Structure formats: C-alpha cells, structure tokens
XYZ file of C-alpha atoms in Angstrom:
515
model
C 123.197 111.104 129.710
C 119.553 110.215 129.826
C 118.750 113.538 131.468
C 120.706 115.443 128.831
C 118.847 113.546 126.090
C 115.460 114.411 127.594
C 116.376 118.085 127.982
C 117.639 118.202 124.413
C 114.439 116.594 123.156
C 112.283 119.095 125.009
C 114.378 121.949 123.614
C 113.874 120.669 120.060
C 110.123 120.373 120.621
C 109.896 123.877 122.107
C 111.855 125.437 119.247
C 109.785 123.570 116.665
C 106.504 124.680 118.239
C 107.733 128.282 118.349
C 108.642 128.138 114.668
C 105.201 126.719 113.833
C 103.464 129.484 115.772
C 105.634 132.119 114.129
C 104.983 130.636 110.672
C 101.207 130.757 111.169
C 101.312 134.343 112.409
C 103.671 135.375 109.638
C 101.452 133.767 107.007
C 98.611 136.238 107.486
C 100.718 139.271 108.349
C 102.710 138.859 105.180
C 99.778 138.042 102.886
C 99.586 140.013 99.616
C 97.493 143.166 99.741
C 94.632 141.700 97.696
C 94.283 138.916 100.286
C 94.685 141.209 103.296
C 91.812 143.323 102.003
C 89.470 140.328 102.158
C 90.463 139.091 105.630
C 88.141 139.646 108.585
C 89.492 139.143 112.107
C 87.097 140.901 114.481
C 86.055 138.834 117.540
C 82.374 138.592 116.573
C 83.109 137.241 113.079
C 85.663 134.798 114.487
C 83.134 133.609 117.044
C 80.431 133.077 114.399
C 82.832 131.057 112.243
C 83.911 128.919 115.195
C 80.708 126.901 115.275
C 78.105 125.453 112.913
C 74.499 124.276 112.934
C 75.442 121.484 115.320
C 76.735 123.835 118.040
C 78.761 120.908 119.344
C 82.288 121.587 118.083
C 83.951 124.992 118.505
C 87.197 125.806 116.696
C 88.467 129.347 116.187
C 89.922 130.205 112.782
C 92.654 132.798 112.523
C 90.564 134.786 110.039
C 87.527 134.760 107.772
C 88.029 135.393 104.083
C 85.301 137.249 102.161
C 85.985 136.698 98.448
C 84.374 138.819 95.791
C 85.568 136.639 92.917
C 86.749 133.086 92.385
C 90.171 134.572 91.664
C 90.282 135.727 95.286
C 89.793 132.133 96.461
C 92.430 130.854 94.060
C 94.897 133.472 95.304
C 94.239 132.525 98.930
C 94.875 128.830 98.282
C 98.003 129.546 96.271
C 99.298 131.779 99.040
C 98.794 129.042 101.632
C 100.642 126.629 99.344
C 103.579 129.026 99.119
C 104.261 128.911 102.849
C 106.643 126.530 104.622
C 103.699 125.532 106.798
C 100.397 126.077 104.930
C 97.256 127.021 106.825
C 94.003 125.079 106.474
C 91.155 126.506 104.408
C 87.494 125.605 104.837
C 84.727 126.712 102.464
C 81.643 127.732 104.440
C 78.268 128.126 102.782
C 75.320 127.867 105.166
C 77.435 125.987 107.765
C 74.734 123.351 108.147
C 77.258 120.736 109.217
C 76.752 119.434 112.743
C 80.190 118.301 113.863
C 82.655 120.992 112.854
C 83.138 119.870 109.247
C 83.102 123.467 107.953
C 85.670 124.779 110.435
C 89.382 125.519 110.188
C 91.157 125.669 113.522
C 93.914 128.331 113.284
C 93.232 128.501 109.548
C 90.985 130.538 107.287
C 87.253 130.060 106.762
C 86.088 131.200 103.315
C 82.690 132.877 103.551
C 81.200 131.632 100.282
C 78.081 133.772 100.722
C 80.253 136.829 99.989
C 81.060 135.439 96.530
C 78.906 137.393 94.092
C 80.042 137.734 90.502
C 76.679 138.838 89.127
C 75.739 135.511 87.538
C 73.421 134.019 90.142
C 71.325 131.184 88.726
C 71.210 130.958 84.932
C 68.521 128.643 83.526
C 69.000 127.295 79.999
C 65.569 125.971 79.071
C 66.435 124.664 75.605
C 69.463 122.793 76.892
C 71.865 124.351 74.403
C 74.499 121.888 73.259
C 73.359 119.419 75.932
C 69.946 119.089 74.341
C 68.219 119.028 77.733
C 67.521 121.856 80.198
C 69.969 122.783 82.922
C 70.862 125.541 85.367
C 74.315 127.037 85.872
C 74.509 127.814 89.576
C 77.147 129.406 91.800
C 78.395 127.085 94.525
C 77.404 129.708 97.086
C 73.750 129.799 95.945
C 71.068 128.086 98.003
C 68.645 125.528 96.592
C 65.496 127.536 97.273
C 66.796 130.204 94.874
C 67.603 127.552 92.283
C 64.021 126.311 92.604
C 62.544 129.786 92.150
C 64.669 130.509 89.077
C 63.804 127.158 87.483
C 60.071 127.421 88.221
C 59.915 130.689 86.298
C 60.717 128.626 83.192
C 58.414 125.750 84.119
C 61.390 123.621 85.171
C 62.819 122.070 88.326
C 65.923 120.232 89.553
C 65.214 116.514 89.739
C 66.769 115.605 93.088
C 66.527 117.499 96.364
C 67.431 117.652 100.002
C 64.581 117.938 102.504
C 65.783 121.432 103.497
C 66.323 123.954 100.707
C 68.273 126.663 102.526
C 71.568 124.841 101.952
C 74.301 125.851 99.545
C 74.735 124.035 96.256
C 78.446 123.515 96.892
C 77.730 122.158 100.360
C 75.241 119.468 99.364
C 77.260 118.401 96.316
C 80.269 117.916 98.575
C 78.261 115.299 100.475
C 75.574 113.757 98.236
C 72.245 115.536 98.688
C 69.462 113.081 99.482
C 65.703 113.074 99.949
C 62.570 111.172 98.992
C 63.360 111.543 95.266
C 66.724 109.760 95.586
C 65.261 106.316 94.827
C 64.119 107.654 91.456
C 66.799 110.107 90.299
C 69.672 109.319 92.604
C 71.276 111.855 94.947
C 71.976 115.401 93.833
C 75.535 114.439 92.863
C 74.054 112.110 90.228
C 72.339 115.066 88.571
C 75.311 117.295 87.772
C 76.641 117.806 84.238
C 79.658 119.968 84.967
C 81.575 121.691 87.772
C 83.872 124.681 88.129
C 86.347 123.853 90.877
C 89.324 125.491 92.574
C 91.633 122.669 93.636
C 93.832 122.484 96.705
C 96.651 123.770 94.487
C 94.669 126.895 93.691
C 94.041 125.820 90.102
C 90.746 126.776 88.461
C 89.410 123.757 86.597
C 86.237 122.984 84.630
C 85.406 119.301 84.902
C 82.770 116.788 83.825
C 82.551 113.132 82.851
C 84.232 114.084 79.550
C 86.741 116.649 80.787
C 89.025 116.313 83.828
C 86.754 113.494 84.949
C 88.986 112.343 87.801
C 88.507 115.691 89.564
C 84.780 115.679 88.723
C 84.280 112.288 90.351
C 86.516 113.175 93.292
C 84.727 116.404 94.210
C 81.182 114.994 94.077
C 80.641 113.534 97.524
C 84.280 114.302 98.347
C 83.631 116.131 101.635
C 85.444 119.208 100.344
C 88.801 117.429 100.281
C 89.780 118.038 96.649
C 88.433 121.414 95.638
C 85.989 124.221 96.299
C 82.941 124.149 94.019
C 82.373 127.619 92.560
C 79.814 126.681 89.899
C 77.693 123.647 89.029
C 75.598 122.734 86.000
C 72.457 121.091 87.393
C 70.080 118.856 85.422
C 66.494 120.126 85.142
C 63.197 118.599 84.091
C 59.551 119.687 83.684
C 58.072 121.026 86.911
C 54.720 119.847 88.247
C 52.429 122.399 89.824
C 50.824 120.468 92.672
C 51.259 117.330 94.769
C 49.135 114.774 96.542
C 50.937 114.359 99.871
C 50.060 111.212 101.835
C 51.040 109.683 105.151
C 50.208 106.036 105.856
C 50.530 104.627 109.388
C 51.857 101.135 110.187
C 52.199 99.140 113.407
C 54.500 96.506 111.900
C 58.020 97.275 110.684
C 58.200 94.404 108.197
C 55.026 95.557 106.460
C 56.216 99.168 106.562
C 59.604 98.434 104.966
C 58.094 95.938 102.545
C 55.621 98.505 101.268
C 58.360 101.123 100.947
C 60.414 98.744 98.815
C 57.324 97.930 96.753
C 56.740 101.636 96.111
C 60.281 102.365 94.948
C 60.098 99.317 92.659
C 56.933 100.446 90.869
C 58.839 103.121 88.960
C 61.102 100.509 87.497
C 58.047 98.800 86.013
C 55.824 101.773 85.170
C 57.058 105.318 85.786
C 53.693 106.815 84.827
C 51.871 105.356 87.817
C 54.846 105.346 90.191
C 55.456 107.567 93.207
C 57.510 110.720 92.849
C 58.719 110.752 96.445
C 58.973 108.076 99.161
C 60.223 108.610 102.694
C 59.271 107.307 106.124
C 59.103 108.387 109.759
C 58.876 106.886 113.195
C 56.466 107.997 115.888
C 57.820 106.764 119.217
C 55.742 106.752 122.359
C 57.650 109.648 123.861
C 56.172 113.121 124.264
C 55.862 115.484 122.614
C 54.435 113.768 119.543
C 54.598 115.849 116.389
C 51.119 115.460 114.912
C 51.007 118.795 113.100
C 50.410 117.140 109.723
C 47.173 115.462 110.786
C 43.583 116.732 111.147
C 42.774 117.854 114.668
C 39.931 115.329 114.937
C 42.302 112.420 114.221
C 45.070 113.304 116.670
C 43.537 111.452 119.676
C 43.258 108.159 117.805
C 46.781 108.508 116.395
C 48.070 109.125 119.927
C 46.165 106.057 121.111
C 47.738 103.954 118.347
C 51.236 105.093 119.314
C 50.527 104.355 122.979
C 49.265 100.873 122.137
C 52.207 99.782 119.977
C 55.096 101.892 121.277
C 56.319 102.700 117.773
C 54.267 103.620 114.720
C 55.927 103.671 111.295
C 54.783 106.183 108.698
C 55.235 106.084 104.944
C 55.339 109.536 103.405
C 54.238 109.255 99.788
C 53.859 111.945 97.141
C 52.396 112.017 93.656
C 53.030 115.077 91.470
C 50.497 116.412 88.993
C 49.694 119.420 86.825
C 46.865 120.688 84.632
C 47.325 117.881 82.125
C 47.219 115.082 84.696
C 44.901 116.422 87.391
C 41.865 114.626 85.943
C 43.324 111.202 86.806
C 45.579 111.963 89.792
C 43.037 110.460 92.206
C 43.105 107.214 90.229
C 46.911 107.295 90.258
C 46.979 107.656 94.026
C 44.428 104.864 94.453
C 46.613 102.553 92.352
C 49.688 103.490 94.398
C 48.125 102.593 97.736
C 46.249 99.536 96.479
C 47.350 96.489 98.429
C 49.512 98.412 100.910
C 49.348 97.042 104.463
C 48.929 100.206 106.511
C 46.535 100.240 109.454
C 43.014 100.589 107.984
C 41.590 104.127 108.083
C 45.002 105.559 108.991
C 45.776 107.188 105.647
C 45.937 110.977 105.575
C 46.232 113.280 102.569
C 46.984 116.892 101.747
C 46.915 118.710 98.434
C 49.531 121.474 98.222
C 51.579 123.316 95.640
C 54.838 121.804 94.435
C 56.871 124.600 96.013
C 54.997 124.385 99.305
C 55.815 120.697 99.554
C 59.503 121.070 98.678
C 59.901 123.975 101.100
C 57.954 122.359 103.935
C 60.879 122.203 106.393
C 61.358 125.966 106.200
C 58.000 126.485 107.880
C 59.163 124.239 110.731
C 62.366 126.291 110.909
C 60.432 129.545 111.301
C 58.398 128.042 114.128
C 61.498 126.746 115.910
C 63.316 130.049 115.515
C 60.372 131.883 117.065
C 60.690 129.572 120.092
C 64.466 129.950 120.341
C 64.947 126.270 119.417
C 67.000 126.651 116.228
C 70.386 127.870 117.465
C 70.873 124.954 119.864
C 72.986 121.767 119.716
C 71.952 119.231 117.070
C 73.478 115.827 117.865
C 72.384 114.262 114.592
C 73.259 110.792 113.393
C 72.812 109.804 109.729
C 73.349 106.232 108.571
C 73.111 104.222 105.368
C 71.974 100.714 106.390
C 72.014 97.663 104.080
C 68.564 96.369 103.280
C 69.449 92.948 104.695
C 70.062 94.453 108.163
C 67.373 97.112 108.473
C 65.147 94.842 110.590
C 68.050 94.358 112.998
C 68.297 98.141 113.332
C 64.581 98.298 114.085
C 64.941 95.724 116.875
C 68.342 96.751 118.201
C 68.216 100.534 117.799
C 64.641 101.794 117.491
C 63.133 99.416 120.041
C 65.998 98.336 122.313
C 67.776 101.690 122.593
C 65.659 104.652 121.541
C 62.277 103.469 122.807
C 63.623 102.304 126.171
C 65.756 105.312 127.065
C 64.364 108.508 128.517
C 65.598 110.696 125.661
C 63.486 112.605 123.155
C 63.971 110.732 119.855
C 63.489 113.860 117.750
C 62.713 113.224 114.094
C 63.600 109.724 112.903
C 63.545 109.319 109.121
C 63.741 105.878 107.491
C 63.460 105.143 103.776
C 65.044 102.931 101.073
C 66.984 104.023 97.987
C 68.324 102.222 94.941
C 72.105 101.919 94.782
C 71.921 101.701 90.984
C 71.123 105.435 90.965
C 74.527 106.239 92.518
C 77.741 106.510 90.506
C 80.420 104.492 92.272
C 83.156 106.516 90.548
C 82.235 109.385 92.873
C 83.686 109.762 96.343
C 80.411 109.173 98.231
C 80.329 105.871 100.116
C 77.315 103.534 100.349
C 76.673 99.972 101.568
C 77.273 97.313 98.936
C 73.679 96.158 98.452
C 71.205 96.940 95.667
C 68.888 98.635 98.154
C 69.989 100.427 101.304
C 68.107 102.524 103.838
C 68.646 106.091 104.915
C 68.293 106.289 108.715
C 68.443 109.857 109.992
C 68.079 110.561 113.702
C 67.641 114.315 113.934
C 67.500 115.843 117.389
C 67.834 119.239 119.026
C 68.620 119.694 122.697
C 69.845 122.108 125.312
C 73.530 122.135 126.186
C 72.904 120.480 129.564
C 71.471 117.375 127.855
C 73.916 117.165 124.966
C 76.128 114.557 126.633
C 73.227 112.109 126.986
C 72.299 112.448 123.310
C 75.878 111.968 122.158
C 76.198 108.933 124.432
C 73.126 107.401 122.811
C 74.572 108.054 119.350
C 77.736 106.249 120.358
C 75.658 103.366 121.714
C 73.881 103.110 118.358
C 77.180 103.109 116.466
C 78.575 100.499 118.850
C 75.531 98.295 118.290
C 76.089 98.493 114.543
C 79.766 97.633 114.921
C 79.224 94.787 117.399
C 76.556 93.213 115.212
C 78.305 93.655 111.864
C 75.503 95.789 110.423
C 77.773 97.053 107.637
C 76.354 100.560 107.735
C 78.063 103.711 106.457
C 77.736 107.119 108.027
C 76.304 109.895 105.895
C 77.710 113.309 106.819
C 80.353 111.349 108.761
C 81.712 112.761 111.981
C 85.392 113.095 112.830
C 87.122 109.752 113.047
C 90.562 108.354 113.681
C 92.747 107.628 110.667
C 91.906 103.933 110.930
C 88.184 104.664 111.138
C 88.353 106.820 108.013
C 90.095 103.993 106.183
C 87.335 101.632 107.296
C 84.649 104.138 106.305
C 85.919 104.431 102.725
C 86.780 100.741 102.515
C 87.785 99.772 98.947
C 87.642 103.467 97.957
C 90.283 104.543 100.466
C 93.317 104.007 98.240
C 91.755 106.000 95.397
C 90.525 108.680 97.800
C 94.043 109.105 99.153
C 95.552 109.177 95.648
C 93.092 111.874 94.597
C 93.984 113.900 97.682
C 97.650 113.704 96.772
C 96.876 114.819 93.221
C 94.479 117.692 93.889
C 95.407 118.867 97.410
C 98.876 117.457 98.130
C 99.516 119.704 101.149
C 96.232 118.828 102.902
C 94.958 122.402 102.916
C 91.243 121.980 102.195
C 88.466 121.088 104.657
C 90.597 120.392 107.726
C 87.445 120.236 109.858
C 86.632 116.811 108.425
C 89.740 115.463 110.156
C 90.564 112.998 107.381
C 94.132 114.023 106.552
C 94.812 116.611 109.263
C-alpha cells in the first residue's frame, strides 16, 4: 500500500507540473494580438533581461514586453490576471538593482525605456493649483533628464540619489537617498502625485488626498503594488554653483559627532546650514581613491591612512548663486568652525551645481573605459540606528573589513533625520530619530565574487548576533520569515496592501517577497 501511495503521489506531482508548464506556454501563445506585437523573445534580448547591474543573479524571463503606451502595460497585467496560473511581471527601467530585483523568472520583463507617449518631463514653474513648482515626469525617465529640464526654468528637484542615470519609477519604488536626505527627506518624501498601474491592471491617479492607500503603498514599496508610469515631483529654486569640501578625521566619534552637528544646524538656522552632508571611509588597502585631492597632498593623505588604518571623511557642500556668492566664503567658514577634523586636512573645490550632482557619471565613464562597469557588484546597503553606529565601526569597519584581504570599495557613511520620512509609506527605517546610511559598494571579477558575498554575510551576521537593529536598504532576497522581520510592525499592512492591489502576486517577483 505504501508503494502504491508513493507512486500515486509522484503521478499527481508530475501531472501538476506538466499542467503548470503547459499553462505558462499557453499564456504567451494565446495572448491577444496587441500584446503579441509587443513581445520580444530573441535570445540576445532574453539574455540581457536575465541579469542586472549586480551581475550576480541570472533568471531568464519568457519574454520582454516593449510597451508604447501605459494602456499596453495595463493590458499585459490584465491578461496575466485572466489566466489560471498568472505569470510574473517585472518593470525594468535602468536595471540598477544588484540582486535580481528587476527580474521575472519564466515571466515577462517590461522594458520601461520603450514607453514614450510624447510627454517627457513637463515643468510647471508657477505651480498651478499647487502654488509651488513641480515637474510631471514619466516613470521611465531618468533623473539627469529631469535635472536638465528643471534647470532650464531655474528650478531643481530637492532630493537626489548620488547617481542620476536611474529611472524615476525605480528610485521611487525604493526611497532615493543622498546627502540631501537629512534636509528634505528621501525622494519619496518629495512626490505630490503618482500615476500607477496596479497588479490588477487598473490605472489609478493617487496622492495624499486621492487613493492615498495606494500612494503610500507604492512609495518605497519595492514594486509590489503597482508600476509607476508618472510622478509629480516637487521642485525648488536651483543654485548655480557649490563649494564642495572634504574634511579628514582619524577618530570615528569625532567624525560622526561632527556629521550630526552639521545636520542639526539646519534645524536651527537654514540660511547658514549645509545643503549636503555625506561621509566616506579610506581604509589602508590599495588602491586608494585620491582623485578628489590635489596632487601635492596625496602623499600626506596616504601617510595619514597608513598611520591610522582608517580615515573618515566628511563630504560637505554649500550651494550658492549670484545673490549669495559675496558671502559664501563666510558661510563655509561658519560651517566648519569648531569641527574636529585633522588640522590642515580640509580640501575644497568650486564647481557648478550640475557638475556636482552628476559627479558619479564621470567615474562611470572612466570605469567603462577600463571594462570595470559590467562586472559583479556585491553591494550591501544598511540603515543603522544612531545608538549602534560606533559598534558598526568597531565590529564591521575595523574588525572585518580592515582585517580581511578584500578591497573595501567605496564605503559611504552618513546620518539622516527620521522625521523627514513619512512612516505611512512602505519604506522601512530603524526606529530612532537619527539613523545612518552605511553603503558598502564594491565591484569585482567573477572569480572573487564568492569572497565578497561571504564578507557581506559576515557583516549581516555580526549585526544580527549583536542586536544592531539595522534595516537593509535595497534589501536582497530573503526567506518569508526574514521578510516579516525586515518589515516588522509594517508587515501586516504591507501584506494587506498586497492583497488589495496585487492579489495574485504578479508584480516584481524578483524581490522574492510573495513568490
């Protein structure tokens, strides 16, 4: 009897798997003509859509979808919903995810860059009914184009990412953070309105006043609730130039203390406050990136790094224009007054506003010319509570990264104010008034990838073992239990929103949250 039971069970499994395979194949073969016309299935396109900027995860979709209109996307989602077994759908902008988040194994990847309805970036300088300037931007647009359109009207978005060749829909699905976040909050805190296609295929306009539950869900929602097709972005007056400073520290407590001092100044006096605050680590591991600094100062900076093992750098920016240039030097002097950086180790550049915002693109061009862009990127991005950032310095920066024979890459460390985040949104942060962004950004060859990923896991294990209470930003695939832990008190609401807006778990399967 037992043998008969086992054989019967295997037969049921085999038949079920065959039906699933047939259903997936049937789904695309039987798609309506208007969908078939947009499907791309050639091997090269499939291969390109099977990876992302990380080059770590590889998952082949069944097809790529090239929509011309938002109606095309809506039709695709509705078609998937109509099937006994729906296929997963992933919106792909610039595919700058690093762990397969923009992929759809055996599903359909929507190439958002094909979406062109002739509207581009529309800047409303007088603010219309809002009474303050804004830009209406397609979700497929990239931030550098938003910047260019706004600058033509003397305006600028308020909050940025460090790299501007990312899609608007992509960053708003995560948070969008940079050195302005302490002042204006993440990019998701600077959105007035969204046009969204939900997991049901419904086209919805949402804001804090209209369909607000969807609005809050989508912002920072990792693509789980809808595809952003248009966003209304807050704008403000644009400066023309910046004073760009780097201050070197040999003591982490003084470094973090001065960072927190700088982000607090704006709360007391915005006129004299900084416009941008970030931080870096220079670890005593070659090659040191000293490209920012004057050639004559590089030997003494190298000597300082060698002496202390780790040097901490505050990156500080003050904006100015024609009306404020006569006192910008005094403003900078007031900003750095009393800061505890190593004497004589303050360095300054004066560049245009656009040149500063687009600074990472110049690094990209250099890396591409060396063949170092399309390689694995085992990144790790953490939000660390202020109360535990010193423990991360001791336990991660010094005890793990400094001691191991692995290139640390770029290590970014800076504080932000939690009050600038809207907790109604899906994005998750530590529950402290100030928390730190810790981004460990590396590139490596495939033969060394395993060592980098092992170090990342060691860092995460340290945080877990020591109760650091951190949250991952751009979180990597987790088990169901780990996702519940990641969202914490937000998990129940997150799950309820999923059931309401994407009940069949169609959208963003690459995140691995509900699939």
